[in-house]
Tab-separated table of N, CA, C and O in Angstrom:
chain	number	residue	atom	x	y	z
A	202	MET	N	4.883	1.442	16.264
A	202	MET	CA	3.720	1.285	15.489
A	202	MET	C	3.400	2.940	15.827
A	202	MET	O	3.201	2.965	16.979
A	203	THR	N	2.522	3.657	15.094
A	203	THR	CA	2.144	5.035	14.918
A	203	THR	C	0.916	4.903	15.799
A	203	THR	O	0.079	4.487	15.282
A	204	ASP	N	0.745	5.616	16.938
A	204	ASP	CA	-0.649	6.061	17.644
A	204	ASP	C	-1.257	7.101	16.989
A	204	ASP	O	-0.570	8.251	16.835
A	205	VAL	N	-2.426	7.048	16.953
A	205	VAL	CA	-3.108	8.143	16.007
A	205	VAL	C	-4.588	8.706	17.180
A	205	VAL	O	-5.155	7.536	17.477
A	206	GLY	N	-4.779	9.863	16.974
A	206	GLY	CA	-5.828	10.366	17.928
A	206	GLY	C	-7.513	9.633	17.047
A	206	GLY	O	-7.409	9.140	16.073
A	207	PRO	N	-8.614	10.065	17.627
A	207	PRO	CA	-9.720	9.835	17.140
A	207	PRO	C	-10.138	10.050	15.767
A	207	PRO	O	-10.452	9.587	14.811
A	208	THR	N	-9.561	11.418	15.604
A	208	THR	CA	-10.063	11.978	14.247
A	208	THR	C	-8.906	11.312	12.971
A	208	THR	O	-9.420	11.132	12.081
A	209	GLU	N	-8.037	11.299	13.367
A	209	GLU	CA	-6.986	10.614	12.717
A	209	GLU	C	-7.443	9.134	12.196
A	209	GLU	O	-7.226	8.554	11.307
A	210	SER	N	-7.734	8.563	13.168
A	210	SER	CA	-8.402	7.259	13.358
A	210	SER	C	-9.351	6.787	12.534
A	210	SER	O	-9.571	5.768	11.205
A	211	ALA	N	-10.380	7.768	12.088
A	211	ALA	CA	-11.641	7.856	11.424
A	211	ALA	C	-10.817	8.066	9.814
A	211	ALA	O	-11.790	7.468	9.013
A	212	LYS	N	-10.096	9.021	9.578
A	212	LYS	CA	-9.434	9.102	8.208
A	212	LYS	C	-8.868	7.977	8.041
A	212	LYS	O	-9.025	7.387	6.810
A	213	ASN	N	-8.177	7.280	9.011
A	213	ASN	CA	-7.396	5.817	8.614
A	213	ASN	C	-8.706	5.062	7.731
A	213	ASN	O	-8.518	4.258	6.931
A	214	SER	N	-9.509	4.941	8.686
A	214	SER	CA	-10.262	3.709	8.457
A	214	SER	C	-11.199	3.988	7.216
A	214	SER	O	-11.587	3.100	6.583
A	215	ASP	N	-11.491	5.753	6.953
A	215	ASP	CA	-11.885	5.793	5.526
A	215	ASP	C	-11.365	5.282	4.387
A	215	ASP	O	-12.079	4.653	3.263
A	216	LEU	N	-9.837	5.615	4.355
A	216	LEU	CA	-9.082	5.047	3.306
A	216	LEU	C	-8.799	3.848	3.187
A	216	LEU	O	-8.752	3.099	2.144
A	217	VAL	N	-8.611	2.998	4.133
A	217	VAL	CA	-8.449	1.529	4.304
A	217	VAL	C	-9.698	1.056	3.731
A	217	VAL	O	-9.661	-0.059	3.120
A	218	GLU	N	-10.939	1.513	3.910
A	218	GLU	CA	-12.297	1.209	3.572
A	218	GLU	C	-12.455	1.023	2.103
A	218	GLU	O	-12.775	0.412	1.239
A	219	ARG	N	-11.863	2.158	1.524
A	219	ARG	CA	-11.707	2.428	0.221
A	219	ARG	C	-10.858	1.486	-0.593
A	219	ARG	O	-11.244	0.838	-1.218
A	220	ALA	N	-9.705	0.904	0.146
A	220	ALA	CA	-8.794	0.109	-0.196
A	220	ALA	C	-9.594	-1.450	-0.324
A	220	ALA	O	-9.337	-2.208	-1.274
A	221	GLU	N	-10.283	-1.504	0.723
A	221	GLU	CA	-11.322	-2.770	0.596
A	221	GLU	C	-12.150	-2.971	-0.343
A	221	GLU	O	-12.719	-3.972	-1.090
A	222	GLN	N	-12.682	-1.719	-0.994
A	222	GLN	CA	-13.625	-1.529	-2.211
A	222	GLN	C	-13.013	-1.683	-3.173
A	222	GLN	O	-13.742	-2.594	-4.145
A	223	VAL	N	-11.837	-1.298	-3.240
A	223	VAL	CA	-11.096	-1.397	-4.894
A	223	VAL	C	-10.833	-3.068	-4.674
A	223	VAL	O	-10.698	-3.369	-5.945
A	224	ALA	N	-10.478	-3.553	-3.728
A	224	ALA	CA	-9.828	-5.183	-3.677
A	224	ALA	C	-11.018	-5.954	-4.337
A	224	ALA	O	-10.690	-7.295	-4.941
A	225	ARG	N	-12.159	-5.375	-4.501
A	225	ARG	CA	-13.321	-6.533	-4.937
A	225	ARG	C	-12.779	-6.789	-6.386
A	225	ARG	O	-13.330	-7.517	-7.368
A	226	GLN	N	-12.131	-5.521	-7.090
A	226	GLN	CA	-11.744	-5.749	-8.637
A	226	GLN	C	-10.549	-6.644	-8.906
A	226	GLN	O	-10.201	-6.807	-10.053
A	227	ALA	N	-9.916	-7.083	-7.779
A	227	ALA	CA	-8.661	-7.899	-8.067
A	227	ALA	C	-9.059	-9.036	-8.566
A	227	ALA	O	-9.678	-9.507	-8.926
A	228	TYR	N	-7.828	-9.202	-9.515
A	228	TYR	CA	-7.965	-10.578	-9.970
A	228	TYR	C	-7.078	-11.738	-9.597
A	228	TYR	O	-5.562	-11.734	-9.745
A	229	ALA	N	-7.664	-12.438	-8.616
A	229	ALA	CA	-7.039	-13.347	-8.131
A	229	ALA	C	-7.765	-14.548	-8.290
A	229	ALA	O	-8.250	-15.438	-7.410
A	230	PRO	N	-7.372	-15.380	-9.306
A	230	PRO	CA	-8.133	-16.805	-9.832
A	230	PRO	C	-7.415	-17.904	-9.051
A	230	PRO	O	-8.142	-18.850	-8.635
A	231	TYR	N	-6.228	-17.672	-8.547
A	231	TYR	CA	-5.540	-18.978	-8.059
A	231	TYR	C	-6.010	-18.848	-6.628
A	231	TYR	O	-5.914	-19.959	-5.636
A	232	SER	N	-5.563	-17.853	-5.872
A	232	SER	CA	-5.818	-17.507	-4.294
A	232	SER	C	-6.875	-17.108	-3.884
A	232	SER	O	-7.381	-17.413	-2.882
A	233	ASN	N	-7.907	-16.357	-4.824
A	233	ASN	CA	-8.941	-15.822	-4.129
A	233	ASN	C	-8.589	-15.126	-3.073
A	233	ASN	O	-9.786	-14.686	-2.247
A	234	TYR	N	-7.645	-14.290	-2.946
A	234	TYR	CA	-7.206	-13.355	-1.861
A	234	TYR	C	-7.287	-12.086	-2.758
A	234	TYR	O	-6.135	-11.620	-3.406
A	235	HIS	N	-8.120	-11.182	-2.616
A	235	HIS	CA	-8.342	-10.230	-3.097
A	235	HIS	C	-7.543	-8.720	-1.990
A	235	HIS	O	-7.797	-8.983	-1.126
A	236	VAL	N	-6.632	-8.027	-2.827
A	236	VAL	CA	-5.964	-7.136	-1.941
A	236	VAL	C	-6.136	-5.668	-2.860
A	236	VAL	O	-6.001	-5.653	-4.293
A	237	GLY	N	-6.359	-4.582	-2.164
A	237	GLY	CA	-6.527	-3.389	-2.743
A	237	GLY	C	-5.734	-2.178	-2.095
A	237	GLY	O	-5.501	-2.506	-0.926
A	238	ALA	N	-5.403	-1.412	-2.882
A	238	ALA	CA	-4.560	-0.336	-1.899
A	238	ALA	C	-5.144	1.254	-2.655
A	238	ALA	O	-5.330	1.237	-3.997
A	239	VAL	N	-4.819	2.250	-2.064
A	239	VAL	CA	-5.283	3.555	-2.237
A	239	VAL	C	-3.997	4.576	-2.304
A	239	VAL	O	-3.537	4.301	-1.030
A	240	VAL	N	-3.169	5.179	-3.015
A	240	VAL	CA	-2.104	6.081	-2.662
A	240	VAL	C	-2.536	7.406	-3.055
A	240	VAL	O	-3.330	7.611	-3.540
A	241	ARG	N	-2.593	8.064	-1.710
A	241	ARG	CA	-2.884	9.642	-1.990
A	241	ARG	C	-1.405	10.483	-1.901
A	241	ARG	O	-0.416	10.201	-1.147
A	242	THR	N	-1.395	11.343	-2.934
A	242	THR	CA	-0.064	12.082	-2.998
A	242	THR	C	-0.343	13.138	-2.078
A	242	THR	O	-1.257	13.832	-1.648
A	243	THR	N	0.951	14.107	-1.973
A	243	THR	CA	1.149	15.218	-1.422
A	243	THR	C	0.480	16.436	-1.925
A	243	THR	O	-0.274	17.219	-1.122
A	244	ASP	N	-0.346	16.183	-3.175
A	244	ASP	CA	-0.897	17.331	-3.608
A	244	ASP	C	-2.463	16.975	-3.852
A	244	ASP	O	-3.287	17.548	-4.321
A	245	GLY	N	-2.744	15.720	-3.219
A	245	GLY	CA	-4.083	15.283	-3.079
A	245	GLY	C	-4.788	14.313	-4.034
A	245	GLY	O	-5.894	13.919	-3.718
A	246	ARG	N	-3.953	13.919	-5.046
A	246	ARG	CA	-4.280	13.076	-6.010
A	246	ARG	C	-4.548	11.887	-5.503
A	246	ARG	O	-3.663	11.507	-4.445
A	247	GLU	N	-5.412	10.737	-5.997
A	247	GLU	CA	-5.269	9.665	-5.478
A	247	GLU	C	-5.160	8.793	-6.530
A	247	GLU	O	-5.624	8.824	-7.778
A	248	PHE	N	-4.169	7.278	-6.490
A	248	PHE	CA	-4.209	6.411	-7.393
A	248	PHE	C	-4.726	4.678	-6.830
A	248	PHE	O	-4.469	4.839	-5.486
A	249	VAL	N	-5.174	4.029	-7.416
A	249	VAL	CA	-5.891	2.574	-6.647
A	249	VAL	C	-5.112	1.456	-7.467
A	249	VAL	O	-4.389	1.796	-8.542
A	250	GLY	N	-4.664	0.555	-6.714
A	250	GLY	CA	-4.238	-0.581	-7.411
A	250	GLY	C	-4.790	-1.482	-6.735
A	250	GLY	O	-5.595	-1.752	-5.788
A	251	ILE	N	-4.832	-2.760	-7.460
A	251	ILE	CA	-5.124	-4.342	-6.957
A	251	ILE	C	-4.303	-5.300	-7.242
A	251	ILE	O	-3.427	-4.911	-8.122
A	252	ASN	N	-4.270	-6.386	-6.806
A	252	ASN	CA	-3.332	-7.529	-6.821
A	252	ASN	C	-3.848	-8.179	-8.147
A	252	ASN	O	-5.045	-8.233	-8.314
A	253	VAL	N	-2.934	-8.573	-9.132
A	253	VAL	CA	-3.223	-9.171	-10.321
A	253	VAL	C	-2.319	-10.656	-10.208
A	253	VAL	O	-0.886	-10.470	-10.355
A	254	GLU	N	-3.172	-11.624	-10.062
A	254	GLU	CA	-2.322	-12.723	-10.224
A	254	GLU	C	-1.842	-13.307	-11.341
A	254	GLU	O	-2.241	-13.203	-12.472
A	255	ASN	N	-0.773	-14.357	-11.328
A	255	ASN	CA	-0.299	-15.041	-12.826
A	255	ASN	C	-0.174	-16.401	-12.275
A	255	ASN	O	0.258	-16.499	-11.094
A	256	ALA	N	-0.453	-17.268	-13.312
A	256	ALA	CA	0.016	-18.444	-12.942
A	256	ALA	C	1.262	-18.887	-12.690
A	256	ALA	O	1.412	-19.855	-11.954
A	257	ALA	N	2.176	-18.337	-13.220
A	257	ALA	CA	3.551	-18.333	-12.957
A	257	ALA	C	3.733	-17.455	-11.401
A	257	ALA	O	3.954	-16.230	-11.551
A	258	TYR	N	3.185	-17.791	-10.371
A	258	TYR	CA	2.968	-16.975	-8.900
A	258	TYR	C	3.739	-15.657	-9.051
A	258	TYR	O	3.669	-14.589	-8.351
A	259	PRO	N	5.463	-16.168	-8.901
A	259	PRO	CA	6.495	-14.976	-8.635
A	259	PRO	C	5.900	-13.523	-9.430
A	259	PRO	O	6.318	-12.578	-9.134
A	260	LEU	N	5.340	-13.815	-10.467
A	260	LEU	CA	5.191	-12.782	-11.632
A	260	LEU	C	3.734	-12.088	-11.231
A	260	LEU	O	3.431	-11.015	-11.753
A	261	THR	N	2.992	-12.476	-9.880
A	261	THR	CA	1.994	-11.619	-9.578
A	261	THR	C	2.358	-10.012	-9.270
A	261	THR	O	3.340	-10.046	-8.678
A	262	GLN	N	1.670	-9.466	-9.343
A	262	GLN	CA	1.544	-7.780	-9.084
A	262	GLN	C	0.436	-7.745	-7.667
A	262	GLN	O	-0.353	-7.825	-7.700
A	263	CYS	N	1.419	-6.947	-6.767
A	263	CYS	CA	0.760	-6.795	-5.497
A	263	CYS	C	0.042	-5.404	-6.066
A	263	CYS	O	0.419	-4.722	-6.425
A	264	ALA	N	-0.988	-4.987	-4.982
A	264	ALA	CA	-1.869	-3.707	-5.242
A	264	ALA	C	-1.089	-2.837	-5.036
A	264	ALA	O	-1.366	-1.629	-5.365
A	265	GLU	N	-0.064	-3.045	-3.818
A	265	GLU	CA	0.590	-1.581	-3.538
A	265	GLU	C	1.656	-1.367	-4.735
A	265	GLU	O	1.557	0.116	-5.087
A	266	LYS	N	1.988	-2.268	-5.377
A	266	LYS	CA	2.850	-1.758	-6.359
A	266	LYS	C	1.888	-1.439	-7.567
A	266	LYS	O	2.648	-0.409	-8.435
A	267	THR	N	0.953	-1.777	-8.071
A	267	THR	CA	0.170	-1.422	-9.167
A	267	THR	C	-0.348	-0.092	-8.948
A	267	THR	O	-0.443	1.019	-9.505
A	268	ALA	N	-0.729	0.387	-7.655
A	268	ALA	CA	-1.206	1.731	-7.142
A	268	ALA	C	-0.011	2.760	-7.341
A	268	ALA	O	-0.388	3.716	-7.798
A	269	ILE	N	1.327	2.218	-6.770
A	269	ILE	CA	2.483	3.029	-6.987
A	269	ILE	C	2.734	3.321	-8.394
A	269	ILE	O	3.235	4.415	-8.620
A	270	GLY	N	2.626	2.620	-8.836
A	270	GLY	CA	2.924	2.225	-10.426
A	270	GLY	C	1.938	3.290	-11.333
A	270	GLY	O	2.386	4.202	-12.143
A	271	ALA	N	0.890	3.198	-10.918
A	271	ALA	CA	-0.096	4.264	-11.463
A	271	ALA	C	0.429	5.646	-11.108
A	271	ALA	O	0.001	6.689	-11.777
A	272	ALA	N	0.604	5.997	-9.708
A	272	ALA	CA	1.246	6.942	-9.317
A	272	ALA	C	2.259	7.587	-10.290
A	272	ALA	O	2.416	8.743	-10.664
A	273	ALA	N	3.461	6.445	-10.442
A	273	ALA	CA	4.327	7.183	-11.258
A	273	ALA	C	4.204	7.286	-12.648
A	273	ALA	O	4.571	8.149	-13.205
A	274	SER	N	3.234	6.754	-12.982
A	274	SER	CA	2.767	6.792	-14.756
A	274	SER	C	2.068	8.360	-14.481
A	274	SER	O	2.433	8.869	-15.909
A	275	ALA	N	1.715	8.598	-13.521
A	275	ALA	CA	1.513	10.111	-13.566
A	275	ALA	C	2.181	11.080	-13.374
A	275	ALA	O	1.848	12.319	-13.325
A	276	GLY	N	3.647	10.693	-13.132
A	276	GLY	CA	4.522	11.723	-12.798
A	276	GLY	C	5.289	11.728	-11.447
A	276	GLY	O	5.838	12.791	-11.247
A	277	CYS	N	4.466	11.082	-10.564
A	277	CYS	CA	4.672	10.978	-9.160
A	277	CYS	C	6.378	10.363	-9.077
A	277	CYS	O	6.590	9.447	-9.561
A	278	ARG	N	7.021	10.835	-8.141
A	278	ARG	CA	8.391	10.114	-7.633
A	278	ARG	C	8.337	10.035	-6.115
A	278	ARG	O	7.627	10.627	-5.442
A	279	PRO	N	9.499	9.481	-5.720
A	279	PRO	CA	9.488	9.204	-4.192
A	279	PRO	C	9.729	10.229	-3.313
A	279	PRO	O	9.990	11.429	-4.113
A	280	GLY	N	8.761	10.484	-2.573
A	280	GLY	CA	8.737	12.034	-1.669
A	280	GLY	C	7.407	12.261	-2.193
A	280	GLY	O	6.775	13.455	-0.968
A	281	ASP	N	6.599	11.690	-3.048
A	281	ASP	CA	5.405	12.494	-3.391
A	281	ASP	C	4.463	11.768	-2.824
A	281	ASP	O	2.818	12.392	-2.958
A	282	LEU	N	4.567	10.907	-2.214
A	282	LEU	CA	3.047	10.195	-1.600
A	282	LEU	C	3.155	10.354	-0.403
A	282	LEU	O	3.923	10.198	0.463
A	283	GLU	N	1.738	10.920	0.028
A	283	GLU	CA	1.589	11.106	1.523
A	283	GLU	C	1.233	10.081	2.397
A	283	GLU	O	1.411	9.752	3.365
A	284	VAL	N	0.426	9.079	1.664
A	284	VAL	CA	-0.263	7.930	2.604
A	284	VAL	C	-0.496	6.901	1.518
A	284	VAL	O	-0.960	6.859	0.346
A	285	VAL	N	-0.160	5.286	1.624
A	285	VAL	CA	-0.620	4.422	1.167
A	285	VAL	C	-1.522	3.430	2.137
A	285	VAL	O	-1.203	3.118	3.257
A	286	ALA	N	-2.481	3.520	1.707
A	286	ALA	CA	-3.824	2.559	2.446
A	286	ALA	C	-3.905	1.158	1.613
A	286	ALA	O	-4.163	1.069	0.529
A	287	ILE	N	-4.016	-0.003	2.343
A	287	ILE	CA	-3.839	-1.172	1.970
A	287	ILE	C	-5.180	-2.025	2.671
A	287	ILE	O	-5.183	-2.236	3.718
A	288	SER	N	-5.754	-3.077	2.122
A	288	SER	CA	-6.869	-3.577	2.934
A	288	SER	C	-6.101	-5.008	3.670
A	288	SER	O	-6.966	-5.839	3.971
A	289	ALA	N	-4.641	-5.159	3.453
A	289	ALA	CA	-4.272	-6.297	4.263
A	289	ALA	C	-2.481	-5.771	4.471
A	289	ALA	O	-2.259	-4.658	3.950
A	290	SER	N	-2.355	-6.319	5.495
A	290	SER	CA	-0.767	-5.753	5.732
A	290	SER	C	0.460	-5.847	4.614
A	290	SER	O	0.102	-7.210	3.918
A	291	PRO	N	0.914	-5.372	4.485
A	291	PRO	CA	2.011	-5.214	3.261
A	291	PRO	C	2.890	-6.490	3.156
A	291	PRO	O	3.412	-6.585	4.289
A	292	CYS	N	3.261	-6.984	2.471
A	292	CYS	CA	4.217	-8.194	2.277
A	292	CYS	C	5.821	-7.460	2.096
A	292	CYS	O	6.056	-6.534	2.266
A	293	GLY	N	6.701	-8.500	2.299
A	293	GLY	CA	8.056	-7.765	2.718
A	293	GLY	C	8.313	-7.063	1.376
A	293	GLY	O	9.189	-6.321	1.437
A	294	GLY	N	8.095	-7.727	0.136
A	294	GLY	CA	8.597	-6.918	-1.076
A	294	GLY	C	8.109	-5.496	-1.116
A	294	GLY	O	8.671	-4.593	-1.416
A	295	CYS	N	6.696	-5.550	-0.663
A	295	CYS	CA	5.904	-4.137	-1.030
A	295	CYS	C	6.596	-3.482	0.110
A	295	CYS	O	6.412	-2.060	-0.121
A	296	ARG	N	7.141	-3.748	1.394
A	296	ARG	CA	7.549	-2.918	2.393
A	296	ARG	C	8.929	-2.454	1.833
A	296	ARG	O	8.936	-1.299	2.060
A	297	GLN	N	9.449	-2.920	0.995
A	297	GLN	CA	10.792	-2.158	0.093
A	297	GLN	C	10.411	-1.467	-0.551
A	297	GLN	O	11.056	-0.271	-0.597
A	298	TRP	N	9.328	-1.473	-1.072
A	298	TRP	CA	8.658	-0.656	-2.381
A	298	TRP	C	8.413	0.541	-1.584
A	298	TRP	O	8.659	1.897	-1.935
A	299	LEU	N	7.451	0.591	-0.338
A	299	LEU	CA	7.203	1.430	0.536
A	299	LEU	C	8.476	2.323	0.970
A	299	LEU	O	8.151	3.597	0.912
A	300	HIS	N	9.318	1.852	1.519
A	300	HIS	CA	10.595	2.429	1.637
A	300	HIS	C	11.099	3.200	0.842
A	300	HIS	O	11.547	4.601	0.930
A	301	GLU	N	11.451	2.708	-0.453
A	301	GLU	CA	12.051	3.335	-1.343
A	301	GLU	C	11.450	4.336	-2.054
A	301	GLU	O	11.916	5.517	-2.431
A	302	TRP	N	9.963	4.392	-1.903
A	302	TRP	CA	9.143	5.437	-2.158
A	302	TRP	C	8.986	6.363	-1.278
A	302	TRP	O	8.190	7.092	-1.473
A	303	ARG	N	9.548	6.411	-0.164
A	303	ARG	CA	9.806	7.158	1.311
A	303	ARG	C	8.206	7.461	1.845
A	303	ARG	O	8.007	8.551	1.853
A	304	VAL	N	7.315	6.664	1.611
A	304	VAL	CA	5.967	6.743	1.826
A	304	VAL	C	6.053	6.798	3.318
A	304	VAL	O	6.491	5.942	4.640
A	305	PRO	N	5.635	8.225	4.429
A	305	PRO	CA	5.536	8.654	5.550
A	305	PRO	C	4.386	8.074	6.302
A	305	PRO	O	4.868	7.674	7.753
A	306	ARG	N	3.326	7.352	5.573
A	306	ARG	CA	2.282	7.039	6.448
A	306	ARG	C	1.861	5.813	5.714
A	306	ARG	O	1.566	5.792	4.379
A	307	VAL	N	1.883	4.302	6.269
A	307	VAL	CA	1.039	3.548	5.706
A	307	VAL	C	-0.113	2.872	6.591
A	307	VAL	O	0.138	2.684	7.671
A	308	GLU	N	-1.427	2.616	6.072
A	308	GLU	CA	-2.431	2.461	6.821
A	308	GLU	C	-2.871	1.021	6.352
A	308	GLU	O	-3.157	1.081	5.143
A	309	TYR	N	-3.401	0.220	7.044
A	309	TYR	CA	-3.877	-0.993	6.627
A	309	TYR	C	-4.481	-2.061	7.548
A	309	TYR	O	-4.468	-1.718	8.559
A	310	ARG	N	-5.188	-2.971	6.899
A	310	ARG	CA	-6.243	-3.812	7.692
A	310	ARG	C	-5.211	-4.978	8.200
A	310	ARG	O	-4.603	-5.753	7.576
A	311	ARG	N	-5.281	-4.910	9.574
A	311	ARG	CA	-4.408	-6.234	10.383
A	311	ARG	C	-5.230	-7.433	10.305
A	311	ARG	O	-6.622	-7.560	10.145
A	312	ALA	N	-4.676	-8.502	10.320
A	312	ALA	CA	-5.696	-9.534	10.557
A	312	ALA	C	-6.665	-9.646	11.644
A	312	ALA	O	-7.717	-10.421	11.480
A	313	ASP	N	-6.431	-9.140	12.519
A	313	ASP	CA	-7.524	-9.180	13.787
A	313	ASP	C	-8.562	-8.084	13.486
A	313	ASP	O	-9.604	-8.040	14.126
A	314	GLY	N	-8.382	-7.373	12.397
A	314	GLY	CA	-9.698	-6.598	11.916
A	314	GLY	C	-9.374	-5.115	12.089
A	314	GLY	O	-10.109	-4.124	11.680
A	315	THR	N	-8.277	-4.787	13.116
A	315	THR	CA	-7.953	-3.469	13.548
A	315	THR	C	-7.164	-2.959	12.234
A	315	THR	O	-6.685	-3.541	11.563
A	316	ILE	N	-6.990	-1.365	12.298
A	316	ILE	CA	-6.125	-0.805	11.585
A	316	ILE	C	-5.000	-0.427	11.889
A	316	ILE	O	-4.829	0.284	13.054
A	317	GLY	N	-3.835	-0.802	11.309
A	317	GLY	CA	-2.420	-0.441	11.808
A	317	GLY	C	-2.119	0.759	10.766
A	317	GLY	O	-2.389	1.048	9.843
A	318	THR	N	-1.127	1.779	11.433
A	318	THR	CA	-0.573	2.871	10.898
A	318	THR	C	0.767	2.875	11.389
A	318	THR	O	1.333	2.701	12.452
A	319	ALA	N	1.655	3.038	10.054
A	319	ALA	CA	3.423	3.098	10.301
A	319	ALA	C	3.930	3.667	9.419
A	319	ALA	O	3.075	3.868	8.227
A	320	SER	N	4.949	3.960	9.557
A	320	SER	CA	5.868	4.652	8.658
A	320	SER	C	6.601	3.362	7.910
A	320	SER	O	6.620	2.058	8.367
A	321	ALA	N	6.706	3.729	6.586
A	321	ALA	CA	7.617	2.609	5.690
A	321	ALA	C	8.755	2.540	6.528
A	321	ALA	O	9.110	0.984	6.751
A	322	ALA	N	9.572	3.019	7.367
A	322	ALA	CA	10.775	2.797	8.015
A	322	ALA	C	10.531	2.061	9.284
A	322	ALA	O	11.549	1.089	9.691
A	323	GLU	N	9.158	2.157	9.897
A	323	GLU	CA	8.810	1.449	10.871
A	323	GLU	C	8.482	-0.251	10.233
A	323	GLU	O	8.746	-1.134	11.188
A	324	LEU	N	7.857	-0.318	9.468
A	324	LEU	CA	7.412	-1.660	8.667
A	324	LEU	C	8.741	-2.261	8.221
A	324	LEU	O	8.652	-3.476	8.026
A	325	LEU	N	9.737	-1.515	7.971
A	325	LEU	CA	10.969	-2.181	7.229
A	325	LEU	C	12.196	-1.704	7.741
A	325	LEU	O	12.704	-0.497	7.200
A	326	PRO	N	12.421	-1.806	9.061
A	326	PRO	CA	13.512	-1.073	9.558
A	326	PRO	C	15.047	-1.104	9.413
A	326	PRO	O	15.774	-0.189	9.696
A	327	ASP	N	15.402	-2.263	8.866
A	327	ASP	CA	16.901	-2.874	8.650
A	327	ASP	C	16.972	-2.844	6.867
A	327	ASP	O	17.232	-4.149	6.298
A	328	THR	N	16.408	-1.899	5.986
A	328	THR	CA	16.403	-2.137	4.900
A	328	THR	C	17.413	-2.318	4.005
A	328	THR	O	18.586	-1.629	4.317
A	329	TRP	N	17.411	-2.787	2.934
A	329	TRP	CA	18.607	-2.432	1.887
A	329	TRP	C	18.271	-1.315	0.979
A	329	TRP	O	17.750	-0.985	0.366
A	330	GLU	N	19.603	-0.782	0.710
A	330	GLU	CA	19.972	0.294	0.084
A	330	GLU	C	20.918	-0.128	-1.164
A	330	GLU	O	21.619	-1.033	-0.850
A	331	LEU	N	20.718	0.807	-2.317
A	331	LEU	CA	21.788	0.434	-3.503
A	331	LEU	C	22.924	0.966	-2.934
A	331	LEU	O	22.810	2.079	-2.454
A	332	PRO	N	23.944	0.434	-3.116
A	332	PRO	CA	25.356	0.841	-2.748
A	332	PRO	C	25.796	2.009	-3.712
A	332	PRO	O	25.573	1.960	-4.737
A	333	GLY	N	26.346	3.217	-3.026
A	333	GLY	CA	27.291	4.060	-3.677
A	333	GLY	C	25.943	5.128	-3.944
A	333	GLY	O	25.606	6.527	-4.699
């Protein structure tokens, strides 16, 4: 995982705290586990996302996916995202999304309350790639 200095650490904290605020809007009637995400693009735009649960649990949308989807709807493409901040550690499926979108920095709240910072490649070191 990437080490950061005090100034960068404060920035990380601010973005993760924004993700935590956004998480309050999550639709999680089954798990009551609210997750929020903030995507910042290379040109400074920001998009937010929340988890949206469904009774058919595999259809649930993760916060990272809804935030990346909002960025994609605004015309962003892989390589356009500077950082994704999340109120919790990303699940395996979201780690694949973060990798495919070539996110250079992911900031997230660890279970112990500290903030982790890593690249998508560090979070998913042996990813699956579409052949050809």
